[in-house]
Coordinates of C-alpha atoms in Angstrom, one line a residue:
Chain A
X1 CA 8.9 -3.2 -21.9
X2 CA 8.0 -6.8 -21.4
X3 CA 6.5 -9.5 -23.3
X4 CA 3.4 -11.2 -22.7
X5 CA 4.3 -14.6 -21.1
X6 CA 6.0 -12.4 -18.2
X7 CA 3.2 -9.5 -18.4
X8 CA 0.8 -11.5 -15.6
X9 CA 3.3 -12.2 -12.8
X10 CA 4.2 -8.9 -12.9
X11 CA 0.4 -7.6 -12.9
X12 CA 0.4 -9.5 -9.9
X13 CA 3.4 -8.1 -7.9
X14 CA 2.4 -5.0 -9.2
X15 CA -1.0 -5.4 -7.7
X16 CA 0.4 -6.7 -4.6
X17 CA 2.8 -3.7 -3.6
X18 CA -0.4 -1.5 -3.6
X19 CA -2.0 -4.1 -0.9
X20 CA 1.2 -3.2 0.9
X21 CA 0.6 0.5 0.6
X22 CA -3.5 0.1 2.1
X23 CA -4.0 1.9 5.3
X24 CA -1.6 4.5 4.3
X25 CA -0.8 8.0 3.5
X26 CA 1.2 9.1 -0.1
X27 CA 2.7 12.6 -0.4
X28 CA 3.7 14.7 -2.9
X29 CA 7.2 15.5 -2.2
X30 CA 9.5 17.9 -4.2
X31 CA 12.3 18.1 -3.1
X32 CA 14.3 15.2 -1.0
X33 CA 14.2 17.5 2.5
X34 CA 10.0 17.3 1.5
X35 CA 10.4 13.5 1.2
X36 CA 12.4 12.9 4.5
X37 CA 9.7 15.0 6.6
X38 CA 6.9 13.0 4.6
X39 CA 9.3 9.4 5.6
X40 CA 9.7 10.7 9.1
X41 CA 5.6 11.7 9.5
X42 CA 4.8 8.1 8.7
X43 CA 4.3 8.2 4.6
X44 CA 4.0 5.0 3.1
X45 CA 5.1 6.3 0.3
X46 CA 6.1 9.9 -1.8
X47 CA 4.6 11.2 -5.0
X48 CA 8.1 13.2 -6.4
X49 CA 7.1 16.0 -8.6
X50 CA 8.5 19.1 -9.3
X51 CA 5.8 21.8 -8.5
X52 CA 2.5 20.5 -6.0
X53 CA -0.9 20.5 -8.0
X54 CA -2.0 24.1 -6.1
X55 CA 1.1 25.5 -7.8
X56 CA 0.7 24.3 -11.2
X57 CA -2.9 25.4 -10.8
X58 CA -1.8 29.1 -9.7
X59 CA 1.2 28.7 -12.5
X60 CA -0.6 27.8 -15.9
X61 CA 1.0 26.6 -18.4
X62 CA 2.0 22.7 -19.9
X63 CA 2.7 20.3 -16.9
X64 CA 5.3 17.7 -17.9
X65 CA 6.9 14.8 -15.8
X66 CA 9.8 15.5 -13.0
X67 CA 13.2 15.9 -13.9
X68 CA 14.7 12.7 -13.5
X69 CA 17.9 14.0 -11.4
X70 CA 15.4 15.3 -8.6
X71 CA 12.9 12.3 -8.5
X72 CA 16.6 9.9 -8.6
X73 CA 17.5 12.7 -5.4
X74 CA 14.3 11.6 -3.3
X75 CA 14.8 8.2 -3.9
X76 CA 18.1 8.4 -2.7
X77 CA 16.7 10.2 0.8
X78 CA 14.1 7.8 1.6
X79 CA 13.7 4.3 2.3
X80 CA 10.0 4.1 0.9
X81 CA 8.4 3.6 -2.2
X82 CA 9.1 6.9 -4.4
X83 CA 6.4 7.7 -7.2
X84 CA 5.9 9.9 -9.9
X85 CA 3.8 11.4 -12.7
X86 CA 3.9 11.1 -16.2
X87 CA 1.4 12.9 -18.6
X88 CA -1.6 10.9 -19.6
X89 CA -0.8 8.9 -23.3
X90 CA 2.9 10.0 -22.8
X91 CA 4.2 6.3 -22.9
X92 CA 7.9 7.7 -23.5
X93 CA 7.3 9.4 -20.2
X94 CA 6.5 6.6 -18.8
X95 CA 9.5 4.6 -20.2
X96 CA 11.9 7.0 -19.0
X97 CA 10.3 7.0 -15.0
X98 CA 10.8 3.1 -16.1
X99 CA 14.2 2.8 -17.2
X100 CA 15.3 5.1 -13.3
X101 CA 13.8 2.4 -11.6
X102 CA 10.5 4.3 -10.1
X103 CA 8.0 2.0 -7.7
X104 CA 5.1 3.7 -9.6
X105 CA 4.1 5.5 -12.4
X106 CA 0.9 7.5 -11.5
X107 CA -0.8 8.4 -15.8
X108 CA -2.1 11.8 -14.1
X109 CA -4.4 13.9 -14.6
X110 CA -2.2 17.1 -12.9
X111 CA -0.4 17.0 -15.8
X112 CA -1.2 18.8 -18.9
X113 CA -2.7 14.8 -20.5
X114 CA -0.1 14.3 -23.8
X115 CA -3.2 12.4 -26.0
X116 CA -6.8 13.2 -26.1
X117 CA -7.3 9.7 -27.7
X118 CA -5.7 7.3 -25.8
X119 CA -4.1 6.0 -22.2
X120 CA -0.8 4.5 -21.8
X121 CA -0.7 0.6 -22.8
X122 CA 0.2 -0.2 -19.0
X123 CA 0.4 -4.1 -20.0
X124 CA 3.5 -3.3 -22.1
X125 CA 5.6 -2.2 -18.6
X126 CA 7.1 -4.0 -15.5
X127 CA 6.9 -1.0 -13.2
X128 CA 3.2 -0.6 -11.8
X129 CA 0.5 2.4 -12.8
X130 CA -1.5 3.7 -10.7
X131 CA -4.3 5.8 -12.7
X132 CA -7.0 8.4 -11.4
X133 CA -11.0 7.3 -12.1
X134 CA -14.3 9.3 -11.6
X135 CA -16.7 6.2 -12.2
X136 CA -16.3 2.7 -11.7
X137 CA -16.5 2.5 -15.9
X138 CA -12.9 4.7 -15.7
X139 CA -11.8 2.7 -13.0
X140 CA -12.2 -0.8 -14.9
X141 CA -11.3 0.6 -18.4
X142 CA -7.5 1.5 -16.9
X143 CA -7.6 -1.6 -15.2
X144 CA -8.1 -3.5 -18.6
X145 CA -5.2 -1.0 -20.1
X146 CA -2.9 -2.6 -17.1
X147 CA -3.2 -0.2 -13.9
X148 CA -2.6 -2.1 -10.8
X149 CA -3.9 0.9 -8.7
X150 CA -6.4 3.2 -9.3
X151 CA -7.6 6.5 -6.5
X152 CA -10.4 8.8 -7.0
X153 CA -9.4 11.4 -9.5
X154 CA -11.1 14.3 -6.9
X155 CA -9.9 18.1 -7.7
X156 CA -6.0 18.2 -7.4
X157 CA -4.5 21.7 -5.6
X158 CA -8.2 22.6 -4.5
X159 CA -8.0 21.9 -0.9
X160 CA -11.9 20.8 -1.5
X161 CA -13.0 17.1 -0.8
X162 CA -16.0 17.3 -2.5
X163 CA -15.1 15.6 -5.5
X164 CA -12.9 13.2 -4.1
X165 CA -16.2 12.1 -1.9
X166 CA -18.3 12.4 -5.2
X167 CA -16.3 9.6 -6.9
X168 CA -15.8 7.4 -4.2
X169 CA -19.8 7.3 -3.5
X170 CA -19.9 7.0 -7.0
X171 CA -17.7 3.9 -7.6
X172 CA -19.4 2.5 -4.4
X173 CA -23.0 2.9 -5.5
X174 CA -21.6 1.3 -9.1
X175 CA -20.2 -1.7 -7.4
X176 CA -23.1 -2.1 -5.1
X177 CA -25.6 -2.1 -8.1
X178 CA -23.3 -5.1 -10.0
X179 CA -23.7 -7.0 -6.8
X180 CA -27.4 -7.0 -7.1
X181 CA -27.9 -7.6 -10.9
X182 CA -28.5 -11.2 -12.1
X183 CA -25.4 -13.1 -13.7
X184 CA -27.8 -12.9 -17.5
X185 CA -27.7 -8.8 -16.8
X186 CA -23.8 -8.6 -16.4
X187 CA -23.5 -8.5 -20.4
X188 CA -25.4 -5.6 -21.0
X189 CA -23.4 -3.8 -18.0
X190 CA -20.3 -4.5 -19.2
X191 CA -21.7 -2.7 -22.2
X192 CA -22.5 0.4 -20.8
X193 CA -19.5 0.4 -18.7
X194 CA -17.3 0.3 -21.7
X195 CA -15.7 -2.8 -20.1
X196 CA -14.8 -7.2 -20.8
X197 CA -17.6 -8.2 -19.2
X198 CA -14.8 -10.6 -17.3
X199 CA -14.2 -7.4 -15.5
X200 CA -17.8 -7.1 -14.6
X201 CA -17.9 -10.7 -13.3
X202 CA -15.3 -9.8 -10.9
X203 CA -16.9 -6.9 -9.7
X204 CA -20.3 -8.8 -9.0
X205 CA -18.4 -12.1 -7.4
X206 CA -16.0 -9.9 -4.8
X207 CA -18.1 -6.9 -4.4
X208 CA -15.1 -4.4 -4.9
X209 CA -12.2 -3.5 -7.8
X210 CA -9.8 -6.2 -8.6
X211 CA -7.2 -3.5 -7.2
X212 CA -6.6 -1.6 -4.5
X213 CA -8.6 1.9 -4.7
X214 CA -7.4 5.1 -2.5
X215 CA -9.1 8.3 -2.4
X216 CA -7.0 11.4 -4.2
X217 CA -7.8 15.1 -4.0
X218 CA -8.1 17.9 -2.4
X219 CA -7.8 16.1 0.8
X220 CA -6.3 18.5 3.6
X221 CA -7.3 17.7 7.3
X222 CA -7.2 14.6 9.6
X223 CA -11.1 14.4 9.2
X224 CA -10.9 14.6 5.5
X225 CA -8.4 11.5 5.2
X226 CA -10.7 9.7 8.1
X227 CA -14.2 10.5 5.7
X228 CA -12.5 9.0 2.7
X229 CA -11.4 6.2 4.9
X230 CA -14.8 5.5 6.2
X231 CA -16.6 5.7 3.0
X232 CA -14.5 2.6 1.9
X233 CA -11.1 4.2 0.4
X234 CA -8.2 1.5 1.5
X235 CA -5.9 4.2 1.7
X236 CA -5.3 8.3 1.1
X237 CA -3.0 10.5 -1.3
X238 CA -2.2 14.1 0.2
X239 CA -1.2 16.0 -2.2
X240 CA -0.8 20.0 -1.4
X241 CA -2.2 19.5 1.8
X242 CA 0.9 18.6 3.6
X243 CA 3.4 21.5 2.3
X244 CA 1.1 24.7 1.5
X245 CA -0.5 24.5 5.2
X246 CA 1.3 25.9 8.3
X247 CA 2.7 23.4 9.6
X248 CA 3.7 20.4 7.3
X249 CA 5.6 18.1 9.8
X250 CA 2.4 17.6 12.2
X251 CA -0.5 17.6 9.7
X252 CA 1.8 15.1 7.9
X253 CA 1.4 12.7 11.0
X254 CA -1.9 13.7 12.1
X255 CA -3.4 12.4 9.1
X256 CA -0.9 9.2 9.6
X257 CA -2.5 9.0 12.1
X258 CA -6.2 9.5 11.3
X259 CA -5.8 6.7 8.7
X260 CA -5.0 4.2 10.7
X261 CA -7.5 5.0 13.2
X262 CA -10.3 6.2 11.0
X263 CA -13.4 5.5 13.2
X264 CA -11.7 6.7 16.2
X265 CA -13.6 10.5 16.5
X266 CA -12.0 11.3 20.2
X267 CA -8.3 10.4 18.3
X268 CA -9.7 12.6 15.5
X269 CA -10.3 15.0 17.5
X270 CA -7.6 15.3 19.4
X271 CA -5.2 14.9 16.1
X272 CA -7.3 17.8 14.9
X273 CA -6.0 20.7 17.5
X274 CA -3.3 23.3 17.2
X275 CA -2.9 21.9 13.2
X276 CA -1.8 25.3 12.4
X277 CA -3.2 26.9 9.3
X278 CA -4.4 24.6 6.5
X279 CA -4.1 25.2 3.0
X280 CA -6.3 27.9 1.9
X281 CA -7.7 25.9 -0.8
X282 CA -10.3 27.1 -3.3
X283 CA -14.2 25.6 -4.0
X284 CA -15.1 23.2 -6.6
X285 CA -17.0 26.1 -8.1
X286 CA -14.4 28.6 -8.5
X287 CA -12.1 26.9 -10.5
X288 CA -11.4 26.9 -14.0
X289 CA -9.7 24.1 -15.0
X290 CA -11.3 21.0 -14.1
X291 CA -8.2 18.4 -14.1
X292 CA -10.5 15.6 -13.6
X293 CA -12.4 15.6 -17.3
X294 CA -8.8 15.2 -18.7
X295 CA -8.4 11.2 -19.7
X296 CA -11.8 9.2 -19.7
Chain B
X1 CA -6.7 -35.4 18.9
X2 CA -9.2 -33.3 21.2
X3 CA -12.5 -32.5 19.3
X4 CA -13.3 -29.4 21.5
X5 CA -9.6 -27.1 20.8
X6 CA -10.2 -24.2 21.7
X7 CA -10.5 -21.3 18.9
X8 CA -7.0 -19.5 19.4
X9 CA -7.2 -15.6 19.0
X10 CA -4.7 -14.0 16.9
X11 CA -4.1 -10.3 17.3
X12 CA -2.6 -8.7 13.9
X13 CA -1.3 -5.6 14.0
X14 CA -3.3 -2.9 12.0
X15 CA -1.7 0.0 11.6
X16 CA -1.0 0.3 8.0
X17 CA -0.2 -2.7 5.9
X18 CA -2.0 -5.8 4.1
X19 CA -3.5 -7.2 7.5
X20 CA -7.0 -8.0 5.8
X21 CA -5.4 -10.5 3.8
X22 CA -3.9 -12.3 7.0
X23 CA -7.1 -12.3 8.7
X24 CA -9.2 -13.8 5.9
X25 CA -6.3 -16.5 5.9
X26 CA -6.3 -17.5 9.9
X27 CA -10.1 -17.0 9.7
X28 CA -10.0 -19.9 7.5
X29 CA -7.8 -22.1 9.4
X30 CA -9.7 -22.1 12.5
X31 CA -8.6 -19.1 14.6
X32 CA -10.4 -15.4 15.5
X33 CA -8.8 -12.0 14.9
X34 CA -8.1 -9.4 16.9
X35 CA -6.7 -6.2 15.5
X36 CA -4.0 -4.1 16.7
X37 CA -4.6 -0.1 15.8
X38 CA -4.4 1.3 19.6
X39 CA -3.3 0.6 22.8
X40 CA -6.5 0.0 24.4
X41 CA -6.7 -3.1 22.0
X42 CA -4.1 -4.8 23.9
X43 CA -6.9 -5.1 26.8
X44 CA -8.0 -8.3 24.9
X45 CA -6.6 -11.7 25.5
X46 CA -5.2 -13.1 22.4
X47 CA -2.7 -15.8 22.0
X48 CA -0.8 -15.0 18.9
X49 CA 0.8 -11.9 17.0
X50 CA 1.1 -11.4 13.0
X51 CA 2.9 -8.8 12.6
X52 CA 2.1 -8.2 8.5
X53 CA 3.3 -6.6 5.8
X54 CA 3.8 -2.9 5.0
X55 CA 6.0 -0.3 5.4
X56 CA 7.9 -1.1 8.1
X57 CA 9.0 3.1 8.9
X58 CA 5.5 3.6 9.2
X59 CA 4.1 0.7 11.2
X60 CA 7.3 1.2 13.4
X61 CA 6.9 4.8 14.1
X62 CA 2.6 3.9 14.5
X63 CA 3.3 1.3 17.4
X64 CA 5.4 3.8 19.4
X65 CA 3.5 6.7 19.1
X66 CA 0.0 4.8 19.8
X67 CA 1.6 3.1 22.9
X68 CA 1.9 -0.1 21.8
X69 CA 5.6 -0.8 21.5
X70 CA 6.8 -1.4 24.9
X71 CA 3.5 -3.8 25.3
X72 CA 4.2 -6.0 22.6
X73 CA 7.9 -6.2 23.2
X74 CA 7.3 -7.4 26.6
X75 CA 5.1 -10.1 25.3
X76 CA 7.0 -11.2 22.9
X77 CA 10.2 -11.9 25.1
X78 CA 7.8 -13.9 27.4
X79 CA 6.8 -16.1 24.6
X80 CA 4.2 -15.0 23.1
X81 CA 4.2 -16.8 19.7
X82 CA 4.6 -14.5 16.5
X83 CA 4.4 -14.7 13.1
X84 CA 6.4 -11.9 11.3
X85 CA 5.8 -11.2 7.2
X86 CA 8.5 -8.6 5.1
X87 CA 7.7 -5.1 7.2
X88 CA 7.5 -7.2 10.4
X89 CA 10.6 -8.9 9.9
X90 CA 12.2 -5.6 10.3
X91 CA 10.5 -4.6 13.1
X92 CA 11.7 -7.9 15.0
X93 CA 15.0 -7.4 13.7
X94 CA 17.7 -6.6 16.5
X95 CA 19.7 -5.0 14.1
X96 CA 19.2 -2.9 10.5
X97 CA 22.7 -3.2 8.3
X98 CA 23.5 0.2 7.4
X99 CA 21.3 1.7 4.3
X100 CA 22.4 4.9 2.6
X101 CA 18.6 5.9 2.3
X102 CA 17.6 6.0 5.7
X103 CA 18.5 6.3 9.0
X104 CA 17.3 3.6 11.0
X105 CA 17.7 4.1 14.6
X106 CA 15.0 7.0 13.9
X107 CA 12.0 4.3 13.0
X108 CA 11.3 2.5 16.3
X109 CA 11.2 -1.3 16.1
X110 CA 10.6 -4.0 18.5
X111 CA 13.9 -5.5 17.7
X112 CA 13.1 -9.0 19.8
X113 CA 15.2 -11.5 16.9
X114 CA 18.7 -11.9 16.9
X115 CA 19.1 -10.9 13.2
X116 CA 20.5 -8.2 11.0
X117 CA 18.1 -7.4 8.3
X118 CA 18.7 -5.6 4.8
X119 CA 15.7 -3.7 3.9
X120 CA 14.6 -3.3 0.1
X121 CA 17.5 -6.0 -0.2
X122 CA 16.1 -6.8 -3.9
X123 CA 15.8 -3.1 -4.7
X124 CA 12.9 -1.5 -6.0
X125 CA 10.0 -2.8 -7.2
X126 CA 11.1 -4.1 -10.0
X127 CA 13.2 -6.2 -8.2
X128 CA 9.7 -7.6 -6.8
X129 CA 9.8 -11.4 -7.9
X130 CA 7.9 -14.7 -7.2
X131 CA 9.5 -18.2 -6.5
X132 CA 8.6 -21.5 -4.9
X133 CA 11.6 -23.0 -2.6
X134 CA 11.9 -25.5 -0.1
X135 CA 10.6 -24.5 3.6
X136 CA 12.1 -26.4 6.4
X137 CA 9.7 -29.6 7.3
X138 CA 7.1 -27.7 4.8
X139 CA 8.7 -29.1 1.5
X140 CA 8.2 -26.6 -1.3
X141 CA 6.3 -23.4 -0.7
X142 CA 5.4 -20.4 -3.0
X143 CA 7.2 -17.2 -1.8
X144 CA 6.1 -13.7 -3.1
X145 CA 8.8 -11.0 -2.7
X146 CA 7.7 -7.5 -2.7
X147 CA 10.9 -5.0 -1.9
X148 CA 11.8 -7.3 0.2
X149 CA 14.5 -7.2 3.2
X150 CA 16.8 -10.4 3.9
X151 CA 18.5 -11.3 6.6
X152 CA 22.1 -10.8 6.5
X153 CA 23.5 -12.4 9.7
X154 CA 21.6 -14.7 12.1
X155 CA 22.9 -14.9 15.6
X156 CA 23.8 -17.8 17.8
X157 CA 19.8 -19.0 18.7
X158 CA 18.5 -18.5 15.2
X159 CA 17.2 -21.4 13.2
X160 CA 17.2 -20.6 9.3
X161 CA 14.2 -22.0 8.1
X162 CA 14.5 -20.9 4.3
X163 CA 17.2 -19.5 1.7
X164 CA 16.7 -18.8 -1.7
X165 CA 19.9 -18.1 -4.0
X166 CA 21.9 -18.7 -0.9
X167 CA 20.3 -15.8 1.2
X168 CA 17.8 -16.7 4.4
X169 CA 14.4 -15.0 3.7
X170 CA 13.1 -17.3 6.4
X171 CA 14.2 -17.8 10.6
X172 CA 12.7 -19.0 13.5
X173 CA 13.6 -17.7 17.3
X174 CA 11.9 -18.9 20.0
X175 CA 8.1 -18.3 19.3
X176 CA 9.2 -16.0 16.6
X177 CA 9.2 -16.6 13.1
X178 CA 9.8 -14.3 10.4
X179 CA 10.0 -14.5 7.1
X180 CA 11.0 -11.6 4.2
X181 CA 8.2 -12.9 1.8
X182 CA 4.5 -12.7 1.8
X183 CA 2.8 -16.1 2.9
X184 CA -0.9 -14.3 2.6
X185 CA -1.1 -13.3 -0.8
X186 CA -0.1 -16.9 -1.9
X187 CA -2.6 -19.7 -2.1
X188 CA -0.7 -22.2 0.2
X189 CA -1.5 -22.4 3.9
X190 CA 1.8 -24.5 4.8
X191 CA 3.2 -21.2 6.4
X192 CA 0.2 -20.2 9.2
X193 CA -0.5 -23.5 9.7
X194 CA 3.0 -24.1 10.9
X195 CA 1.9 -21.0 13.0
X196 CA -1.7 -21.7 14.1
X197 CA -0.3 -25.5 15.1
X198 CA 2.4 -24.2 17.4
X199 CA -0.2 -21.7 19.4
X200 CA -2.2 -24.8 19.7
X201 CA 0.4 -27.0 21.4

């Protein structure tokens, strides 16, 4: 918890570790063995969490944050950021991942969401939040709640990139519109969007969020990291992409890899062979829980 | 003063890391960027390095792997001027004192500086903090540490060029300078000026 005066500067750092993480790849991790491999493949940082979304998906049941002794074990095996989840609303969660010193809290949608009502006051915390959004009105309301961070909210544990691709175009085409409207038009925006229209001044002025965006979801290959990259994501999550495909180790770096050199289709290409087996995955329209309506 | 300088080109490695935000800055002093993501970029003249911040496991491991380790380290031990921010302070770094969480002779580094850096030497994030201290022959600059590393033990050679609370965040070896906190996310441009006027002598 923090008080006001403080509550900016540490927006700021906040906002300025996630510049740090931008051309990179975060991994689930569950274990600290998970977390070294992800390290040693050239993760700029590990998600720790105790079951990967495909699993809770094929599990059922309530979703809850890690237990503390296992996300403290991964951040005793790596040298990189360490994240983790807390339930959306569950601010206690959020204190607890506080109070053992976490780099960032992701509010997730994975998780079974503790309040239907409302998000975690993110202002009230020094350690950073990084929340999932669909639209760019999602992506500036947590912003205004305090989320230094924000990454598509695309179908966790699916394998499938199609929503991942659907929000980014999404935000994009949002932003681009805001550009184009006339400074007396930003008011009315700012009212549809749910938003401070101070929000929607920023947007219009720099042309992008006021934090760093990454895509999230159901990303799985080297070309599915490089498409996110190209259609404007400063970074990627890979969530059970990396440890329900063949072989983890290698697709871990080939998509390292693919990041950095997103445009580069013969690299691509040649990242792409011999990947093993990736993650079976499921479609978009098989599914029967869709994670991303929980927390607008 | 010579009206017609010639533009210098800085080449900025990027591989992973905030290396927008140095380019926007060395754009507006005056110079053209170059950036590093593969090998073949090397093919281009340039006549400065930033080496920027990140994570400096993963930029290490991406310089090796796409060829462009050996290059660099070559021209950086004959003189080709650097500037190195948090992440590439480690990867200059001769020597990583020993960190429970890691083991650091696995993440390649260029390891061209005489120094022994601490990485995450604040801790975690939360440890992240945000000071202004005095910068040799720059007077007071802003200094923004993110986990930042320190340097623990500067050989014979090295010129400490900043401390705050007693320990050097800031160094200068050669055409190398390196410094544990983040010049381009703060306003002031005292830091790659200092740079950008030394390429220009």
């Amino acid at each position: 918890m923090i008080d006001r005066e403080n509550a900016q500067e540490r927006q700021l750092l906040n906002r300025q570790l996630a510049q740090m993480l931008k051309g990179g790849v975060i991994m689930d991790v569950t274990t600290p063995d998970q977390a070294r491999i992800a390290q040693e493949a050239g993760a700029c940082a590990v998600m720790a969490l105790e079951r990967i979304p495909a699993d809770i998906r094929a599990v059922g049941g309530v979703s809850r944050m890690s237990d503390p002794k296992m996300i403290k074990e991964i951040q005793a095996a790596v040298s990189i950021p360490v994240m983790a989840k807390c339930r959306i609303g569950h601010f206690v969660e959020a204190q607890v991942l506080e109070a053992i010193d976490i780099d960032y809290v992701d509010e997730s949608e994975v998780l079974s969401p503790a309040d239907d009502t409302y998000h975690i006051d993110k202002t009230r915390f020094k350690a950073p939040f990084v929340c999932g959004a669909r639209d760019l009105g999602e992506a500036l309301r947590r912003i205004e709640e305090g989320a230094s961070m924000i990454r598509t909210k695309g179908e966790p544990g699916t394998g499938d990139v199609i929503q991942a691709v659907r929000h980014l175009r999404k935000i994009n085409a949002q932003i681009a519109r805001i550009v184009s409207l006339r400074d007396d038009e930003l008011f009315e925006e700012a009212k549809q969007l749910q938003v401070p229209c101070e929000l929607v001044r920023y947007v219009h002025d720099n042309a992008r969020l006021p934090v760093v965006n990454f895509a999230a979801g159901g990303i799985a290959t080297p070309a599915d990291a490089a498409l996110m990259m190209q259609l404007g994501a400063e970074g990627v999550f890979v969530g059970s992409g990396i440890f329900k495909s063949g072989n983890p180790a290698q697709r871990a770096q080939a998509i390292v890899k693919a990041v950095t050199n997103f445009e580069d289709a013969s690299l691509i290409a040649l990242l792409s062979e011999d990947l093993g087996a990736a993650m079976v995955g499921i479609n978009e329209s098989e599914i029967e829980i869709l994670m991303a309506e929980r927390g607008k | 003063m010579t009206s017609e300088r010639r533009q210098p080109t800085i080449a900025v490695l990027a591989v992973q890391g905030a290396f927008l935000e140095h380019e926007q800055r060395l754009e507006r002093l005056g110079c053209s960027c170059i950036e590093l993501r593969k090998a073949s970029d090397l093919d281009q003249p340039f006549d400065g390095l930033v080496l920027p911040g990140g994570e400096s496991t993963v930029q290490g491991k991406l310089i090796d792997e796409l060829g462009m380790l050996e290059p660099l380290r070559c021209l950086i031990m004959e003189g080709l001027p650097v500037l190195a921010t948090c992440a590439g302070l480690i990867l200059l770094a001769r020597e990583i004192s020993d960190d429970s969480t890691s083991d650091p002779t696995r993440s390649p580094r260029l390891a061209t500086m005489l120094v022994t850096v601490r990485r995450n030497a604040y801790g975690r994030q939360l440890g992240s903090f945000h000071t202004s201290q005095d910068f040799s022959g720059l007077g007071e600059v802003p200094m923004t540490f993110i986990r930042a590393p320190f340097v623990e033990q500067a050989e014979t050679g090295v010129e400490v060029l900043a401390r705050v609370d007693g320990r050097i965040v800031a160094v200068r070896f050669g055409s190398q300078i390196a410094v544990s906190f983040h010049p381009e996310l703060d306003s002031c441009d005292a830091i790659h000026t200092l740079f950008v006027n030394e390429i220009r002598v």
